[in-house]
Amino acid sequence: MAIAAPASAQPDAVAVAESLFNRGLADMLAGRYATGCPALSESHRLDPRPGRLFTLAECEARWGRIATAVARYNDFLALYSRMSEAEKLQQHERYRVAVEQRDALAPLVPQLTLSLPGDAPQGTVVQRDGITLGQPSLGIALPVNPGEHVVTTRAPGGPVHEVRFTIDRSESRTIELEVKLPDGARPPVTPQGPGDQAIVPAGARGARPALPPPDAGPSGRRVVTYVVGGLAASALVFGSVTGWMALDESSVADRECKDVPGQPGVATCSAVGHAAGKRANDLGLASTIGFGAGGALAVAAVLLFLTEPPPPRPQVGQVGQVGATRLSLLAAPTGGGVAVRGHW
């Protein structure tokens, strides 16, 4: 019994979707993924069906677009969890393959972090492969497909600055973007307040006033505090994600396991139930470790912050420059990660 098409699908759209699916499947089997996968994607958009979604995920995986493939497999698994028992029985083999493929490909997905400089003008547009990235998508690691990518930045009224690069499987990369300003424009300068006047030593009338030393930036201890805090946040995110995954696997195990009549505490489980129960236990342990490590690191970061000694006061009239320290903490969506970059 085939799963019924959505009621909103029009007869003409169903016919077009069926034709696109047949053509896309033929291209996929012939290795013409550049035409087959888009045809399968359009077929599923016009008339969403589990089989079309699964076939699209398989096509993306064969094409090498593993980040997209993992997302499609996850879409299929989410759809599977909402099916009736009869539909799950029909789609069980696809479910098994989708879980295996997703688990095998997920660790191979590259992670890319794009960061704008701190003096980038308001309204700067960042695009990756023609897709505009909002502020929440910058400064964090996001999954991308292996291969060549193009990133462009453009300040309001300024020229487009383009960066091309290639990223491999399992690679994590951070790119500090550059922004070209319009001709004649200057970077924004923070204005000085009334209390930021230069100090002129006695007896130096007529001499050029000495500029106050710039902000020395965070101390080495403060940098360690930031790093520990970032690790704590990453561990807590990891604990939350694995905890959610453990609950999802546990619900699958509950559905696939039945109590044995007359034998309290004894249950029989299908192969899917056994596998889901094992994954639930492993993920639950990982979640507990993540939360424990995150809590301990958070306490350590607070103690480091509270016990940090005050910075030394600069001498009057002292002119000099203390090196600035730049810090960037990056938390990956799964597993977490921290990168520290700086110069002195």
GROMACS .gro file of C-alpha atoms in nm:
model
  344
    1MET     CA    1   0.000   0.000   0.000
    2ALA     CA    2   0.153   0.333  -0.105
    3ILE     CA    3   0.139   0.627   0.132
    4ALA     CA    4  -0.121   0.873   0.010
    5ALA     CA    5  -0.011   1.201  -0.143
    6PRO     CA    6  -0.089   1.520   0.054
    7ALA     CA    7  -0.438   1.653  -0.002
    8SER     CA    8  -0.298   1.990  -0.115
    9ALA     CA    9  -0.116   1.838  -0.414
   10GLN     CA   10  -0.296   1.924  -0.739
   11PRO     CA   11  -0.344   1.653  -1.007
   12ASP     CA   12  -0.123   1.840  -1.255
   13ALA     CA   13   0.149   1.884  -0.993
   14VAL     CA   14   0.135   1.512  -0.909
   15ALA     CA   15   0.182   1.421  -1.276
   16VAL     CA   16   0.472   1.663  -1.318
   17ALA     CA   17   0.631   1.538  -0.995
   18GLU     CA   18   0.607   1.178  -1.112
   19SER     CA   19   0.770   1.264  -1.444
   20LEU     CA   20   1.051   1.457  -1.272
   21PHE     CA   21   1.108   1.170  -1.028
   22ASN     CA   22   1.143   0.913  -1.307
   23ARG     CA   23   1.384   1.136  -1.499
   24GLY     CA   24   1.585   1.222  -1.185
   25LEU     CA   25   1.609   0.857  -1.082
   26ALA     CA   26   1.732   0.758  -1.429
   27ASP     CA   27   1.998   1.032  -1.419
   28MET     CA   28   2.106   0.931  -1.069
   29LEU     CA   29   2.149   0.567  -1.167
   30ALA     CA   30   2.350   0.681  -1.471
   31GLY     CA   31   2.577   0.896  -1.253
   32ARG     CA   32   2.440   1.227  -1.384
   33TYR     CA   33   2.391   1.373  -1.037
   34ALA     CA   34   2.408   1.739  -1.145
   35THR     CA   35   2.077   1.694  -1.330
   36GLY     CA   36   1.930   1.400  -1.138
   37CYS     CA   37   1.940   1.547  -0.786
   38PRO     CA   38   1.774   1.882  -0.878
   39ALA     CA   39   1.499   1.690  -1.064
   40LEU     CA   40   1.438   1.470  -0.757
   41SER     CA   41   1.434   1.777  -0.532
   42GLU     CA   42   1.173   1.949  -0.750
   43SER     CA   43   0.967   1.630  -0.764
   44HIS     CA   44   0.958   1.613  -0.384
   45ARG     CA   45   0.871   1.984  -0.358
   46LEU     CA   46   0.571   1.945  -0.590
   47ASP     CA   47   0.443   1.621  -0.434
   48PRO     CA   48   0.619   1.531  -0.104
   49ARG     CA   49   0.643   1.155  -0.046
   50PRO     CA   50   0.875   0.951   0.180
   51GLY     CA   51   1.018   0.751  -0.110
   52ARG     CA   52   1.107   1.066  -0.303
   53LEU     CA   53   1.271   1.224   0.002
   54PHE     CA   54   1.477   0.908   0.067
   55THR     CA   55   1.583   0.883  -0.299
   56LEU     CA   56   1.686   1.251  -0.295
   57ALA     CA   57   1.904   1.187   0.012
   58GLU     CA   58   2.067   0.892  -0.166
   59CYS     CA   59   2.134   1.107  -0.474
   60GLU     CA   60   2.296   1.384  -0.268
   61ALA     CA   61   2.514   1.128  -0.090
   62ARG     CA   62   2.635   0.976  -0.418
   63TRP     CA   63   2.699   1.326  -0.557
   64GLY     CA   64   2.932   1.395  -0.263
   65ARG     CA   65   2.716   1.671  -0.115
   66ILE     CA   66   2.729   1.500   0.223
   67ALA     CA   67   2.609   1.795   0.434
   68THR     CA   68   2.294   1.817   0.222
   69ALA     CA   69   2.257   1.437   0.228
   70VAL     CA   70   2.272   1.424   0.609
   71ALA     CA   71   2.004   1.694   0.629
   72ARG     CA   72   1.781   1.498   0.386
   73TYR     CA   73   1.830   1.173   0.580
   74ASN     CA   74   1.732   1.356   0.899
   75ASP     CA   75   1.421   1.489   0.725
   76PHE     CA   76   1.326   1.134   0.627
   77LEU     CA   77   1.385   1.001   0.980
   78ALA     CA   78   1.173   1.281   1.127
   79LEU     CA   79   0.895   1.192   0.882
   80TYR     CA   80   0.931   0.823   0.970
   81SER     CA   81   0.881   0.896   1.340
   82ARG     CA   82   0.537   1.045   1.260
   83MET     CA   83   0.415   0.753   1.046
   84SER     CA   84   0.157   0.496   1.147
   85GLU     CA   85   0.274   0.145   1.237
   86ALA     CA   86   0.162   0.014   0.897
   87GLU     CA   87   0.357   0.287   0.716
   88LYS     CA   88   0.664   0.226   0.933
   89LEU     CA   89   0.655  -0.141   0.842
   90GLN     CA   90   0.653  -0.050   0.473
   91GLN     CA   91   0.936   0.205   0.513
   92HIS     CA   92   1.144   0.004   0.762
   93GLU     CA   93   1.424  -0.089   0.520
   94ARG     CA   94   1.461   0.273   0.411
   95TYR     CA   95   1.467   0.373   0.779
   96ARG     CA   96   1.752   0.130   0.845
   97VAL     CA   97   1.956   0.256   0.549
   98ALA     CA   98   1.889   0.621   0.639
   99VAL     CA   99   2.018   0.570   0.995
  100GLU     CA  100   2.331   0.391   0.874
  101GLN     CA  101   2.405   0.649   0.605
  102ARG     CA  102   2.346   0.946   0.834
  103ASP     CA  103   2.568   0.805   1.109
  104ALA     CA  104   2.843   0.723   0.859
  105LEU     CA  105   2.839   1.062   0.682
  106ALA     CA  106   2.782   1.301   0.974
  107PRO     CA  107   3.145   1.285   1.104
  108LEU     CA  108   3.273   1.360   0.752
  109VAL     CA  109   3.076   1.685   0.705
  110PRO     CA  110   3.311   1.989   0.692
  111GLN     CA  111   3.253   2.277   0.934
  112LEU     CA  112   3.305   2.636   0.819
  113THR     CA  113   3.317   2.951   1.034
  114LEU     CA  114   3.292   3.294   0.869
  115SER     CA  115   3.373   3.606   1.075
  116LEU     CA  116   3.349   3.975   0.989
  117PRO     CA  117   3.610   4.221   1.122
  118GLY     CA  118   3.499   4.427   1.421
  119ASP     CA  119   3.506   4.752   1.220
  120ALA     CA  120   3.281   4.621   0.940
  121PRO     CA  121   3.016   4.887   0.860
  122GLN     CA  122   2.654   4.828   0.954
  123GLY     CA  123   2.462   4.673   0.666
  124THR     CA  124   2.756   4.471   0.530
  125VAL     CA  125   2.616   4.180   0.325
  126VAL     CA  126   2.782   3.838   0.341
  127GLN     CA  127   2.693   3.569   0.086
  128ARG     CA  128   2.815   3.209   0.061
  129ASP     CA  129   2.756   3.046  -0.277
  130GLY     CA  130   2.489   3.307  -0.353
  131ILE     CA  131   2.302   3.258  -0.023
  132THR     CA  132   2.288   3.561   0.207
  133LEU     CA  133   2.401   3.486   0.564
  134GLY     CA  134   2.248   3.682   0.849
  135GLN     CA  135   2.433   3.789   1.162
  136PRO     CA  136   2.335   3.470   1.357
  137SER     CA  137   2.514   3.262   1.090
  138LEU     CA  138   2.847   3.445   1.139
  139GLY     CA  139   3.108   3.353   1.397
  140ILE     CA  140   2.984   2.994   1.445
  141ALA     CA  141   3.074   2.667   1.275
  142LEU     CA  142   2.817   2.562   1.014
  143PRO     CA  143   2.809   2.243   0.803
  144VAL     CA  144   2.897   2.279   0.434
  145ASN     CA  145   2.944   2.038   0.145
  146PRO     CA  146   3.303   1.946   0.052
  147GLY     CA  147   3.445   2.119  -0.254
  148GLU     CA  148   3.486   2.476  -0.380
  149HIS     CA  149   3.291   2.764  -0.228
  150VAL     CA  150   3.267   3.137  -0.298
  151VAL     CA  151   3.213   3.393  -0.021
  152THR     CA  152   3.151   3.760  -0.096
  153THR     CA  153   3.127   4.066   0.129
  154ARG     CA  154   2.993   4.408   0.035
  155ALA     CA  155   2.968   4.718   0.251
  156PRO     CA  156   2.689   4.968   0.173
  157GLY     CA  157   2.801   5.157  -0.138
  158GLY     CA  158   3.127   4.963  -0.156
  159PRO     CA  159   3.270   4.710  -0.403
  160VAL     CA  160   3.222   4.335  -0.377
  161HIS     CA  161   3.513   4.145  -0.220
  162GLU     CA  162   3.527   3.777  -0.323
  163VAL     CA  163   3.707   3.483  -0.160
  164ARG     CA  164   3.729   3.138  -0.324
  165PHE     CA  165   3.844   2.832  -0.135
  166THR     CA  166   3.814   2.453  -0.125
  167ILE     CA  167   3.725   2.257   0.186
  168ASP     CA  168   3.775   1.882   0.231
  169ARG     CA  169   3.580   1.618   0.419
  170SER     CA  170   3.609   1.631   0.800
  171GLU     CA  171   3.787   1.968   0.776
  172SER     CA  172   3.712   2.257   1.011
  173ARG     CA  173   3.808   2.600   0.880
  174THR     CA  174   3.773   2.958   1.002
  175ILE     CA  175   3.791   3.245   0.753
  176GLU     CA  176   3.832   3.608   0.864
  177LEU     CA  177   3.649   3.803   0.595
  178GLU     CA  178   3.766   4.132   0.447
  179VAL     CA  179   3.536   4.425   0.367
  180LYS     CA  180   3.622   4.682   0.099
  181LEU     CA  181   3.502   5.032   0.188
  182PRO     CA  182   3.372   5.283  -0.070
  183ASP     CA  183   3.634   5.512  -0.228
  184GLY     CA  184   3.727   5.788   0.014
  185ALA     CA  185   3.553   5.627   0.310
  186ARG     CA  186   3.735   5.578   0.637
  187PRO     CA  187   3.683   5.309   0.901
  188PRO     CA  188   3.453   5.417   1.185
  189VAL     CA  189   3.637   5.586   1.473
  190THR     CA  190   3.506   5.578   1.827
  191PRO     CA  191   3.472   5.943   1.941
  192GLN     CA  192   3.646   6.053   2.259
  193GLY     CA  193   3.435   6.160   2.553
  194PRO     CA  194   3.491   6.470   2.769
  195GLY     CA  195   3.692   6.265   3.020
  196ASP     CA  196   3.931   6.127   2.756
  197GLN     CA  197   4.154   6.438   2.739
  198ALA     CA  198   4.530   6.398   2.703
  199ILE     CA  199   4.743   6.485   3.009
  200VAL     CA  200   5.013   6.747   2.960
  201PRO     CA  201   5.296   6.737   3.219
  202ALA     CA  202   5.386   7.059   3.403
  203GLY     CA  203   5.640   7.276   3.224
  204ALA     CA  204   5.546   7.141   2.882
  205ARG     CA  205   5.339   7.439   2.766
  206GLY     CA  206   5.334   7.469   2.392
  207ALA     CA  207   5.450   7.114   2.353
  208ARG     CA  208   5.235   6.863   2.169
  209PRO     CA  209   5.019   6.685   2.429
  210ALA     CA  210   5.092   6.319   2.484
  211LEU     CA  211   4.820   6.078   2.387
  212PRO     CA  212   4.688   5.844   2.654
  213PRO     CA  213   4.792   5.482   2.610
  214PRO     CA  214   4.536   5.270   2.429
  215ASP     CA  215   4.335   5.006   2.609
  216ALA     CA  216   4.567   4.721   2.697
  217GLY     CA  217   4.294   4.467   2.622
  218PRO     CA  218   4.224   4.160   2.834
  219SER     CA  219   4.499   4.019   3.051
  220GLY     CA  220   4.641   3.671   3.004
  221ARG     CA  221   4.428   3.548   3.296
  222ARG     CA  222   4.116   3.702   3.144
  223VAL     CA  223   4.192   3.521   2.818
  224VAL     CA  224   4.212   3.191   3.009
  225THR     CA  225   3.879   3.279   3.175
  226TYR     CA  226   3.719   3.333   2.834
  227VAL     CA  227   3.860   3.005   2.704
  228VAL     CA  228   3.733   2.809   3.004
  229GLY     CA  229   3.394   2.977   2.972
  230GLY     CA  230   3.379   2.888   2.604
  231LEU     CA  231   3.464   2.527   2.682
  232ALA     CA  232   3.188   2.523   2.945
  233ALA     CA  233   2.934   2.656   2.694
  234SER     CA  234   3.045   2.398   2.435
  235ALA     CA  235   3.014   2.112   2.687
  236LEU     CA  236   2.665   2.225   2.791
  237VAL     CA  237   2.556   2.250   2.427
  238PHE     CA  238   2.695   1.901   2.366
  239GLY     CA  239   2.510   1.767   2.672
  240SER     CA  240   2.184   1.925   2.556
  241VAL     CA  241   2.210   1.790   2.200
  242THR     CA  242   2.302   1.436   2.304
  243GLY     CA  243   2.031   1.439   2.571
  244TRP     CA  244   1.769   1.530   2.312
  245MET     CA  245   1.898   1.256   2.082
  246ALA     CA  246   1.886   1.005   2.371
  247LEU     CA  247   1.521   1.090   2.438
  248ASP     CA  248   1.440   1.045   2.069
  249GLU     CA  249   1.609   0.703   2.057
  250SER     CA  250   1.442   0.602   2.385
  251SER     CA  251   1.100   0.678   2.239
  252VAL     CA  252   1.181   0.452   1.943
  253ALA     CA  253   1.289   0.173   2.182
  254ASP     CA  254   0.967   0.210   2.382
  255ARG     CA  255   0.760   0.163   2.068
  256GLU     CA  256   0.959  -0.136   1.948
  257CYS     CA  257   0.970  -0.325   2.283
  258LYS     CA  258   0.674  -0.508   2.441
  259ASP     CA  259   0.639  -0.651   2.792
  260VAL     CA  260   0.623  -1.032   2.815
  261PRO     CA  261   0.291  -1.134   2.975
  262GLY     CA  262   0.336  -1.299   3.315
  263GLN     CA  263   0.705  -1.201   3.339
  264PRO     CA  264   0.736  -0.863   3.514
  265GLY     CA  265   1.039  -0.665   3.403
  266VAL     CA  266   1.096  -0.881   3.094
  267ALA     CA  267   1.037  -0.736   2.745
  268THR     CA  268   1.092  -0.848   2.390
  269CYS     CA  269   1.231  -0.600   2.140
  270SER     CA  270   1.271  -0.595   1.765
  271ALA     CA  271   1.612  -0.538   1.609
  272VAL     CA  272   1.526  -0.170   1.571
  273GLY     CA  273   1.429  -0.153   1.938
  274HIS     CA  274   1.755  -0.318   2.053
  275ALA     CA  275   1.963  -0.079   1.842
  276ALA     CA  276   1.764   0.225   1.956
  277GLY     CA  277   1.796   0.122   2.322
  278LYS     CA  278   2.173   0.086   2.293
  279ARG     CA  279   2.204   0.423   2.122
  280ALA     CA  280   1.983   0.579   2.390
  281ASN     CA  281   2.211   0.445   2.667
  282ASP     CA  282   2.528   0.564   2.492
  283LEU     CA  283   2.383   0.908   2.420
  284GLY     CA  284   2.250   0.938   2.775
  285LEU     CA  285   2.597   0.869   2.914
  286ALA     CA  286   2.750   1.124   2.675
  287SER     CA  287   2.488   1.382   2.781
  288THR     CA  288   2.563   1.324   3.150
  289ILE     CA  289   2.937   1.367   3.089
  290GLY     CA  290   2.875   1.683   2.885
  291PHE     CA  291   2.660   1.846   3.153
  292GLY     CA  292   2.905   1.744   3.429
  293ALA     CA  293   3.206   1.882   3.243
  294GLY     CA  294   3.017   2.197   3.146
  295GLY     CA  295   2.913   2.266   3.505
  296ALA     CA  296   3.265   2.213   3.637
  297LEU     CA  297   3.418   2.438   3.372
  298ALA     CA  298   3.156   2.707   3.435
  299VAL     CA  299   3.243   2.710   3.807
  300ALA     CA  300   3.613   2.733   3.719
  301ALA     CA  301   3.548   3.026   3.483
  302VAL     CA  302   3.353   3.213   3.752
  303LEU     CA  303   3.630   3.158   4.009
  304LEU     CA  304   3.896   3.279   3.763
  305PHE     CA  305   3.691   3.591   3.691
  306LEU     CA  306   3.622   3.673   4.057
  307THR     CA  307   3.983   3.621   4.170
  308GLU     CA  308   4.151   3.815   3.887
  309PRO     CA  309   4.374   4.096   4.026
  310PRO     CA  310   4.303   4.453   3.908
  311PRO     CA  311   4.514   4.577   3.613
  312PRO     CA  312   4.804   4.815   3.688
  313ARG     CA  313   4.727   5.187   3.651
  314PRO     CA  314   4.931   5.364   3.380
  315GLN     CA  315   5.168   5.641   3.488
  316VAL     CA  316   5.076   6.002   3.414
  317GLY     CA  317   5.217   6.119   3.084
  318GLN     CA  318   5.323   5.769   2.980
  319VAL     CA  319   5.305   5.725   2.605
  320GLY     CA  320   5.320   5.379   2.455
  321GLN     CA  321   5.120   5.102   2.307
  322VAL     CA  322   5.032   4.778   2.473
  323GLY     CA  323   4.961   4.498   2.231
  324ALA     CA  324   4.597   4.413   2.184
  325THR     CA  325   4.474   4.060   2.226
  326ARG     CA  326   4.195   3.930   2.006
  327LEU     CA  327   3.994   3.631   2.114
  328SER     CA  328   3.741   3.426   1.922
  329LEU     CA  329   3.541   3.146   2.087
  330LEU     CA  330   3.361   2.914   1.851
  331ALA     CA  331   3.105   2.652   1.967
  332ALA     CA  332   3.018   2.385   1.708
  333PRO     CA  333   2.658   2.263   1.703
  334THR     CA  334   2.761   1.908   1.784
  335GLY     CA  335   3.051   1.817   2.004
  336GLY     CA  336   3.157   2.181   2.051
  337GLY     CA  337   3.495   2.339   1.982
  338VAL     CA  338   3.697   2.642   2.083
  339ALA     CA  339   3.946   2.831   1.869
  340VAL     CA  340   4.168   3.105   2.012
  341ARG     CA  341   4.340   3.348   1.782
  342GLY     CA  342   4.539   3.652   1.888
  343HIS     CA  343   4.844   3.872   1.846
  344TRP     CA  344   5.057   4.055   2.093
   0.00000   0.00000   0.00000
